[in-house]
C-alpha cells in the first residue's frame, strides 16, 4: 500500500476522477471550477445536489463550497465515487484528509462526518498519519478517531516519528479504556465504545499569536495567490522546520487581506512538486489574473545554490540539490514569470535562504557551504514588490516557541498591526521597517546574521 500511495500524483488522480465522472452536471462543473456563487445559484434554481459535487469540493479543498453543499443536504458520509483504484469507495472526509485540506476537514466533521468509516480497512486517520498532517490528526482524535496499528506503522515508516509516538500513546490509552469497560461489565456482549475526547492525548501543536489575523479587508474578486510551504521532502533532505505552518498562516492572512479563498492555491509538502508548482505558476496564474488583479506569491522551504553558476533555486518537494538544474526551480525564472503577468501589482515573499550554510538552505552532497557568492538577482522593480528573508550569504532561521520562520513570524505580526504607519496603514515600506530590525535581533541572539531584503515598486504599496 505504501508504494502505491507514494506513487500517486494529484494530477493523475484528477484525471482518474474526471474519467469516472462521465457527463458532469452543471452543478458538478461549477464545483470543479471553484465557482461557489454559481453553485449557490444553481441550487436555488432547483439543481439536484449530485453526490459527486461534494467529492470534488473535498478534493479541491474548497471549504466554502463544501459548506454550501452540506448546508443544502449533501450526504456527508456518502461513498459515491472510486477515488483511487482500491476496490471500494472513499468518503469526502478521506479525500479532504488525504490532501491536507484542514478547513474542509473541519466543516465535514462539523456536519457529522464519521471519523471511523473504513475504506480498504483504514479510516481517515490513516491518511492523516501517512502524509504527516499533524494538525488534522489532532482534529480527528478530538472527534474520537480510533487509532490502528497501521496508522502508527505508516507514520513511522514515512519519517513522522513524533506523530507515530503520539498515535502509539493514544492507542494504548484507547486499549486501556476498552479493557477497563470490559472488566466492569464482563458479561456484556456489546461492542466497546470509542474513547471519550477527554481521554485522548492531544499532540503538542505549536500555536502563535500571528496564526489568526485580527483584521479583515473587503474581498477583492480579482486577487489571486500561490502559497507554497515545503517542510517534508521526498529525497531524505532535512526538514525545513515550520514551513508548512508558515504557509498555512500566510493563507489565513491573505484571506483577511481580501483574496477570495477559492483563488488561493496552497501547496504544502507532497503537493509542492516541481510539476505542480510549474502548473500553477506558469499556467494557472497567467490564465486567471487580469490587469486589476493583485497577485501574491509566497514560498517557505529550502533554497539551494548552484555552486558552479552561483544561481539560486527553490528546492521543492521532489527537489534534489545534486541535480538542481533539473529538479530545482530557479529564482531568476520565478521572478521572470511573475513579472510577465499582465497585472498591476505583484507581492512576493520568500522565507528561504541560498547560502548552503544551514537553516533553510541545503547543498549538494559533499559540497562545502559559503564557498561562492550566491546570485539572487532581483529584476528592476516596476510592478513587483519582493520581500526576502535574508541576504544571499546568510541563513534564514526560525523562532521555535512561535513555530514559524523568523521572517514569516514578524511579517505576519506586522500585518496584524505592529507595522501600521502614521496614516493608519500597513504599507510594504512600513512592514519592512518593522520586521527588519526584529529579524536581525532574533538572529543576533543565535550569534548569526539575518538581514531581510526589500525591493519595492516605484508606487507605494498599501497592504492593508
Coordinates of C-alpha atoms in Angstrom, one line a residue:
X1 CA 0.0 0.0 0.0
X2 CA 2.8 2.4 0.9
X3 CA 4.5 2.0 -2.5
X4 CA 1.2 2.6 -4.3
X5 CA 0.3 5.7 -2.2
X6 CA 3.7 7.2 -2.7
X7 CA 3.3 6.7 -6.5
X8 CA 0.1 8.8 -6.6
X9 CA 0.3 12.1 -8.3
X10 CA -2.5 14.6 -7.6
X11 CA -2.9 15.4 -11.3
X12 CA -3.2 11.6 -12.1
X13 CA -5.9 11.3 -9.5
X14 CA -7.6 14.4 -11.1
X15 CA -7.6 12.6 -14.5
X16 CA -8.8 9.4 -12.9
X17 CA -11.8 11.1 -11.3
X18 CA -12.6 13.0 -14.5
X19 CA -12.7 9.8 -16.4
X20 CA -15.1 8.3 -13.9
X21 CA -17.3 11.3 -13.7
X22 CA -18.9 10.8 -17.1
X23 CA -21.1 13.7 -18.2
X24 CA -20.9 16.0 -15.3
X25 CA -24.0 18.0 -14.3
X26 CA -23.8 21.9 -14.4
X27 CA -23.5 21.8 -10.6
X28 CA -20.5 19.5 -10.7
X29 CA -18.9 21.5 -13.4
X30 CA -19.3 24.6 -11.3
X31 CA -17.8 22.9 -8.3
X32 CA -14.8 21.7 -10.3
X33 CA -14.1 25.3 -11.4
X34 CA -14.4 26.6 -7.9
X35 CA -17.4 28.8 -8.8
X36 CA -19.1 28.9 -5.4
X37 CA -21.6 31.6 -6.3
X38 CA -22.7 29.7 -9.4
X39 CA -23.2 26.6 -7.2
X40 CA -25.5 28.6 -4.9
X41 CA -27.4 30.0 -7.9
X42 CA -27.9 26.5 -9.5
X43 CA -29.2 25.1 -6.2
X44 CA -31.6 28.0 -5.8
X45 CA -32.9 27.3 -9.3
X46 CA -33.6 23.7 -8.3
X47 CA -30.5 21.7 -9.4
X48 CA -30.3 18.4 -7.6
X49 CA -27.2 18.0 -5.4
X50 CA -25.1 15.4 -7.1
X51 CA -23.1 13.4 -4.5
X52 CA -20.1 13.8 -6.8
X53 CA -20.2 17.5 -6.2
X54 CA -19.2 17.1 -2.6
X55 CA -16.4 14.7 -3.6
X56 CA -15.0 17.3 -5.9
X57 CA -15.3 20.1 -3.4
X58 CA -13.4 18.0 -0.8
X59 CA -10.7 17.1 -3.4
X60 CA -10.2 20.8 -4.2
X61 CA -10.2 21.8 -0.5
X62 CA -12.9 24.3 -1.4
X63 CA -14.2 24.8 2.2
X64 CA -16.7 27.4 1.2
X65 CA -18.3 25.1 -1.4
X66 CA -18.2 22.1 0.9
X67 CA -20.2 24.1 3.5
X68 CA -22.7 25.2 0.9
X69 CA -23.3 21.7 -0.4
X70 CA -23.6 20.2 3.1
X71 CA -26.0 23.0 4.2
X72 CA -28.2 22.1 1.3
X73 CA -28.4 18.5 2.2
X74 CA -25.4 16.7 0.6
X75 CA -24.7 13.4 2.3
X76 CA -21.5 13.9 4.3
X77 CA -20.8 10.1 4.6
X78 CA -21.8 9.0 1.2
X79 CA -19.4 6.7 -0.6
X80 CA -20.0 7.7 -4.2
X81 CA -17.0 7.5 -6.4
X82 CA -13.9 5.4 -6.6
X83 CA -11.2 8.0 -5.9
X84 CA -8.3 5.6 -6.1
X85 CA -8.1 2.2 -7.6
X86 CA -8.5 0.3 -4.3
X87 CA -11.6 -1.8 -4.9
X88 CA -14.1 0.0 -2.8
X89 CA -15.2 3.6 -2.1
X90 CA -14.0 6.5 -0.1
X91 CA -15.8 9.3 1.7
X92 CA -15.4 13.1 1.2
X93 CA -13.7 13.2 4.6
X94 CA -11.0 10.8 3.5
X95 CA -10.4 12.8 0.3
X96 CA -10.0 16.1 2.2
X97 CA -7.7 14.5 4.8
X98 CA -5.6 12.9 2.1
X99 CA -4.8 16.3 0.6
X100 CA -4.4 18.1 3.8
X101 CA -7.4 20.4 3.4
X102 CA -7.8 21.4 7.1
X103 CA -10.6 23.8 6.7
X104 CA -12.7 21.4 4.6
X105 CA -12.0 18.6 7.2
X106 CA -13.3 20.8 10.0
X107 CA -16.5 21.6 8.1
X108 CA -17.1 18.0 7.1
X109 CA -16.7 16.9 10.8
X110 CA -19.0 19.7 12.0
X111 CA -21.6 18.4 9.6
X112 CA -21.4 14.9 11.0
X113 CA -18.7 13.1 9.0
X114 CA -17.9 9.7 10.6
X115 CA -14.2 9.6 11.5
X116 CA -14.3 5.8 11.8
X117 CA -15.8 4.8 8.5
X118 CA -13.4 2.5 6.7
X119 CA -12.0 2.2 3.2
X120 CA -9.9 -0.8 2.4
X121 CA -9.6 -1.4 6.1
X122 CA -8.4 2.0 7.1
X123 CA -10.1 5.2 8.2
X124 CA -9.4 8.9 7.5
X125 CA -6.8 8.9 10.3
X126 CA -4.6 6.6 8.3
X127 CA -4.3 9.2 5.5
X128 CA -3.5 12.0 8.0
X129 CA -0.8 9.8 9.6
X130 CA 0.6 8.5 6.3
X131 CA 1.1 12.1 5.0
X132 CA 2.1 13.7 8.3
X133 CA -0.8 16.1 8.6
X134 CA -0.4 16.5 12.3
X135 CA -3.0 19.3 12.6
X136 CA -5.6 17.0 11.0
X137 CA -4.5 14.1 13.2
X138 CA -5.3 16.3 16.2
X139 CA -8.7 17.2 14.8
X140 CA -9.6 13.6 14.1
X141 CA -8.5 12.4 17.5
X142 CA -10.6 15.1 19.2
X143 CA -13.6 13.7 17.3
X144 CA -13.0 10.2 18.6
X145 CA -10.9 8.6 15.8
X146 CA -9.7 5.1 16.8
X147 CA -6.0 4.5 16.3
X148 CA -4.9 1.4 14.5
X149 CA -1.5 -0.3 14.3
X150 CA -1.5 0.5 10.6
X151 CA -1.8 4.2 11.3
X152 CA 1.2 4.1 13.7
X153 CA 3.3 1.9 11.3
X154 CA 3.0 4.1 8.3
X155 CA 3.5 7.4 10.2
X156 CA 6.8 5.9 11.4
X157 CA 7.8 4.5 8.0
X158 CA 7.3 7.9 6.4
X159 CA 9.5 9.6 8.9
X160 CA 6.9 11.2 11.2
X161 CA 8.4 9.9 14.4
X162 CA 6.8 12.3 16.8
X163 CA 3.4 11.7 15.2
X164 CA 3.9 7.9 15.4
X165 CA 4.9 8.2 19.1
X166 CA 1.8 10.2 19.8
X167 CA -0.5 7.7 18.0
X168 CA 1.1 4.9 19.9
X169 CA 0.4 6.5 23.2
X170 CA -3.2 7.3 22.2
X171 CA -3.7 3.7 21.0
X172 CA -2.6 2.4 24.4
X173 CA -5.0 4.7 26.2
X174 CA -7.8 3.6 24.0
X175 CA -7.0 -0.1 24.6
X176 CA -6.8 0.5 28.3
X177 CA -10.2 2.1 28.4
X178 CA -11.8 -0.7 26.4
X179 CA -10.2 -3.3 28.8
X180 CA -11.5 -1.2 31.8
X181 CA -15.0 -1.2 30.4
X182 CA -14.9 -4.9 29.8
X183 CA -13.7 -5.6 33.4
X184 CA -16.6 -3.6 34.8
X185 CA -19.1 -5.5 32.6
X186 CA -17.6 -8.9 31.9
X187 CA -20.9 -10.4 30.7
X188 CA -21.6 -7.6 28.3
X189 CA -21.7 -8.6 24.6
X190 CA -21.9 -5.0 23.4
X191 CA -19.1 -3.6 21.4
X192 CA -16.7 -1.4 23.4
X193 CA -17.3 2.2 22.8
X194 CA -14.8 4.6 21.4
X195 CA -12.8 6.6 23.9
X196 CA -14.2 9.9 25.1
X197 CA -12.5 13.0 23.9
X198 CA -11.2 13.9 27.3
X199 CA -9.2 10.7 27.4
X200 CA -7.4 11.4 24.2
X201 CA -3.9 12.8 24.4
X202 CA -3.6 15.7 22.1
X203 CA -0.5 16.3 20.0
X204 CA 1.7 19.2 21.3
X205 CA 1.0 21.6 18.4
X206 CA 2.5 25.0 18.5
X207 CA 0.3 28.0 18.3
X208 CA 1.3 31.5 17.7
X209 CA -0.4 34.9 18.2
X210 CA 0.2 35.5 14.5
X211 CA -1.7 32.4 13.2
X212 CA -5.0 34.2 13.2
X213 CA -5.4 37.7 11.6
X214 CA -7.1 40.3 13.7
X215 CA -8.2 42.4 10.8
X216 CA -10.5 41.9 7.8
X217 CA -10.5 43.6 4.5
X218 CA -13.2 43.6 1.9
X219 CA -12.9 40.7 -0.6
X220 CA -11.4 41.6 -3.9
X221 CA -12.7 39.2 -6.6
X222 CA -9.7 40.0 -8.9
X223 CA -6.9 38.9 -6.5
X224 CA -5.0 35.6 -6.7
X225 CA -2.3 33.9 -4.6
X226 CA 0.0 30.9 -4.8
X227 CA 1.3 29.8 -1.4
X228 CA 4.0 27.1 -1.1
X229 CA 5.3 25.5 2.1
X230 CA 7.7 22.6 1.9
X231 CA 8.7 21.2 5.3
X232 CA 9.0 17.5 4.4
X233 CA 11.0 16.3 1.4
X234 CA 10.9 13.1 -0.7
X235 CA 14.7 12.8 -1.0
X236 CA 15.7 12.5 2.6
X237 CA 16.6 16.1 2.9
X238 CA 16.4 17.7 6.4
X239 CA 13.0 19.2 7.3
X240 CA 12.6 22.9 6.6
X241 CA 11.2 23.4 10.1
X242 CA 7.8 25.1 10.4
X243 CA 7.5 25.7 6.6
X244 CA 4.0 24.1 6.4
X245 CA 2.8 26.2 9.4
X246 CA 4.2 29.3 7.7
X247 CA 2.3 28.7 4.6
X248 CA -1.0 27.9 6.3
X249 CA -0.8 31.1 8.4
X250 CA 0.0 33.1 5.3
X251 CA -3.1 31.7 3.6
X252 CA -5.2 32.8 6.6
X253 CA -3.8 36.4 6.3
X254 CA -4.3 36.5 2.6
X255 CA -8.0 35.7 3.1
X256 CA -8.1 38.6 5.7
X257 CA -6.4 40.8 3.1
X258 CA -9.3 40.2 0.8
X259 CA -8.1 37.4 -1.5
X260 CA -11.0 35.0 -2.2
X261 CA -10.3 31.6 -0.6
X262 CA -11.1 29.8 -3.9
X263 CA -8.4 31.9 -5.6
X264 CA -5.6 30.9 -3.2
X265 CA -3.7 27.8 -4.1
X266 CA -1.9 26.3 -1.1
X267 CA 0.7 23.7 -1.9
X268 CA 2.4 22.0 1.0
X269 CA 4.8 19.1 1.2
X270 CA 3.9 16.4 -1.3
X271 CA 1.6 18.7 -3.2
X272 CA 4.5 21.1 -3.9
X273 CA 6.3 19.1 -6.6
X274 CA 8.1 20.9 -9.3
X275 CA 5.4 19.8 -11.8
X276 CA 2.6 21.2 -9.7
X277 CA 4.4 24.5 -9.0
X278 CA 5.1 24.9 -12.7
X279 CA 1.4 24.2 -13.5
X280 CA 0.1 26.8 -11.1
X281 CA 2.8 29.4 -11.6
X282 CA 3.1 29.1 -15.4
X283 CA -0.4 28.1 -16.4
X284 CA -3.0 28.8 -13.7
X285 CA -1.9 32.3 -12.8
X286 CA -1.4 33.6 -16.3
X287 CA -4.8 32.2 -17.3
X288 CA -6.7 33.8 -14.5
X289 CA -5.2 37.1 -13.5
X290 CA -6.3 40.3 -15.1
X291 CA -5.0 43.9 -15.2
X292 CA -6.8 44.9 -12.0
X293 CA -5.6 41.8 -10.1
X294 CA -3.2 41.9 -7.2
X295 CA -1.1 38.7 -7.2
X296 CA 0.6 37.2 -4.1
X297 CA 3.4 34.6 -4.2
X298 CA 4.8 33.1 -1.0
X299 CA 7.4 30.4 -0.5
X300 CA 8.7 28.8 2.7
X301 CA 11.1 25.9 2.4
X302 CA 14.7 25.1 1.4
X303 CA 16.7 27.0 -1.1
X304 CA 20.0 25.9 -2.6
X305 CA 22.8 27.5 -4.6
X306 CA 24.3 26.0 -7.8
X307 CA 28.0 26.1 -6.8
X308 CA 29.2 26.4 -10.4
X309 CA 26.9 29.2 -11.6
X310 CA 26.0 30.8 -8.3
X311 CA 22.3 30.7 -9.3
X312 CA 19.7 30.3 -6.5
X313 CA 17.0 27.7 -6.7
X314 CA 13.9 26.9 -4.7
X315 CA 14.0 23.2 -3.6
X316 CA 10.6 21.8 -4.0
X317 CA 9.2 18.5 -2.5
X318 CA 10.9 16.3 -5.1
X319 CA 13.9 18.5 -5.5
X320 CA 17.5 17.2 -5.3
X321 CA 20.4 19.5 -4.6
X322 CA 22.7 17.2 -6.6
X323 CA 20.6 17.9 -9.7
X324 CA 19.3 21.5 -9.3
X325 CA 19.2 22.2 -13.0
X326 CA 16.6 19.5 -13.4
X327 CA 14.8 19.4 -10.1
X328 CA 15.1 22.9 -8.7
X329 CA 13.1 26.0 -9.6
X330 CA 15.4 28.9 -10.5
X331 CA 14.7 32.1 -8.6
X332 CA 15.6 34.1 -11.7
X333 CA 12.9 32.2 -13.7
X334 CA 10.4 32.7 -10.8
X335 CA 10.8 36.5 -11.0
X336 CA 10.6 36.5 -14.8
X337 CA 7.4 34.5 -14.8
X338 CA 5.8 36.7 -12.2
X339 CA 7.0 39.9 -13.8
X340 CA 5.4 38.8 -17.1
X341 CA 1.9 38.6 -15.6
X342 CA -0.5 41.1 -17.1
X343 CA -1.5 42.6 -13.7
X344 CA -1.0 45.8 -11.8
X345 CA 0.7 44.6 -8.6
X346 CA 2.7 41.5 -7.6
X347 CA 3.8 40.9 -4.0
X348 CA 6.4 38.2 -3.4
X349 CA 7.6 36.9 0.0
X350 CA 10.3 34.2 0.3
X351 CA 11.2 32.7 3.6
X352 CA 14.2 30.7 2.5
X353 CA 18.0 31.1 2.0
X354 CA 20.5 30.2 -0.6
X355 CA 23.9 30.2 1.1
X356 CA 24.1 26.5 1.7
X357 CA 25.2 27.1 5.3
X358 CA 22.2 25.6 7.0
X359 CA 18.8 26.8 8.2
X360 CA 16.5 26.8 5.2
X361 CA 19.3 26.0 2.8
X362 CA 20.8 22.8 1.5
X363 CA 23.8 21.8 -0.6
X364 CA 24.7 19.0 -3.0
X365 CA 26.1 16.0 -1.2
X366 CA 29.8 16.5 -0.2
X367 CA 29.8 20.2 -1.1
X368 CA 31.0 22.8 1.4
X369 CA 28.9 25.9 2.2
X370 CA 29.8 29.5 1.7
X371 CA 32.4 28.9 -1.0
X372 CA 30.6 31.1 -3.6
X373 CA 28.7 34.3 -3.9
X374 CA 25.1 33.4 -4.5
X375 CA 23.2 35.3 -7.2
X376 CA 19.7 36.0 -6.1
X377 CA 19.3 38.6 -8.9
X378 CA 16.1 40.6 -8.5
X379 CA 14.6 42.3 -11.5
X380 CA 14.1 46.1 -11.7
X381 CA 11.2 47.0 -9.5
X382 CA 8.2 48.1 -11.6
X383 CA 5.0 46.3 -10.5
X384 CA 6.7 43.8 -8.2
X385 CA 7.4 44.2 -4.5
X386 CA 9.7 41.5 -3.2
X387 CA 10.4 40.6 0.4
X388 CA 13.1 38.0 1.1
X389 CA 14.1 36.6 4.4
X390 CA 17.8 37.2 4.2
X391 CA 20.8 38.4 2.2
X392 CA 22.4 35.9 -0.3
X393 CA 25.2 34.8 2.0
X394 CA 23.1 34.5 5.2
X395 CA 21.0 31.8 7.0
X396 CA 17.2 32.2 7.4
X397 CA 16.3 30.9 10.8
X398 CA 13.2 30.1 12.9
X399 CA 11.6 31.2 16.2
X400 CA 10.9 27.8 17.8
X401 CA 8.5 28.9 20.5
X402 CA 6.3 30.5 17.9
X403 CA 6.5 27.7 15.4
X404 CA 7.4 29.9 12.4
X405 CA 10.3 31.1 10.4
X406 CA 11.6 34.4 11.9
X407 CA 10.9 36.4 8.8
X408 CA 7.4 35.0 8.4
X409 CA 6.6 35.5 12.1
X410 CA 7.4 39.2 12.1
X411 CA 5.9 39.6 8.6
X412 CA 2.6 38.3 10.0
X413 CA 2.9 40.2 13.2
X414 CA 3.4 43.4 11.2
X415 CA 0.3 42.7 9.2
X416 CA -1.6 42.2 12.4
X417 CA -1.0 45.8 13.3
X418 CA 2.6 46.2 14.6
X419 CA 3.6 47.8 11.3
X420 CA 0.9 50.4 11.0
X421 CA 2.3 53.7 9.9
X422 CA 1.3 57.2 11.0
X423 CA -1.5 57.3 8.4
X424 CA -3.0 54.1 9.9
X425 CA -2.0 51.9 7.0
X426 CA 0.4 48.9 6.6
X427 CA 2.5 49.5 3.5
X428 CA 5.3 47.5 2.1
X429 CA 7.8 50.0 3.5
X430 CA 6.3 50.2 6.9
X431 CA 6.2 46.4 7.1
X432 CA 9.8 46.1 6.1
X433 CA 10.8 48.9 8.5
X434 CA 9.2 47.0 11.3
X435 CA 10.3 43.4 10.6
X436 CA 13.9 44.0 9.5
X437 CA 15.3 45.0 13.0
X438 CA 13.1 42.4 14.7
X439 CA 14.5 39.6 12.5
X440 CA 18.1 40.9 12.9
X441 CA 17.7 40.9 16.7
X442 CA 16.3 37.4 16.7
X443 CA 19.3 36.2 14.6
X444 CA 21.8 38.1 16.9
X445 CA 20.5 36.1 19.8
X446 CA 21.7 33.0 18.0
X447 CA 25.0 34.6 17.1
X448 CA 24.4 34.9 13.4
X449 CA 23.3 37.4 10.8
X450 CA 19.9 37.6 9.0
X451 CA 19.0 40.7 7.1
X452 CA 15.6 40.7 5.3
X453 CA 15.6 42.4 1.9
X454 CA 13.0 44.6 0.2
X455 CA 12.8 45.6 -3.4
X456 CA 9.8 47.8 -3.8
X457 CA 7.9 49.0 -6.8
X458 CA 8.0 52.7 -7.6
X459 CA 4.4 53.2 -6.5
X460 CA 4.0 52.9 -2.7
X461 CA 2.2 49.7 -2.0
X462 CA -0.6 49.5 0.6
X463 CA -1.0 46.1 2.0
X464 CA -3.9 46.8 4.4

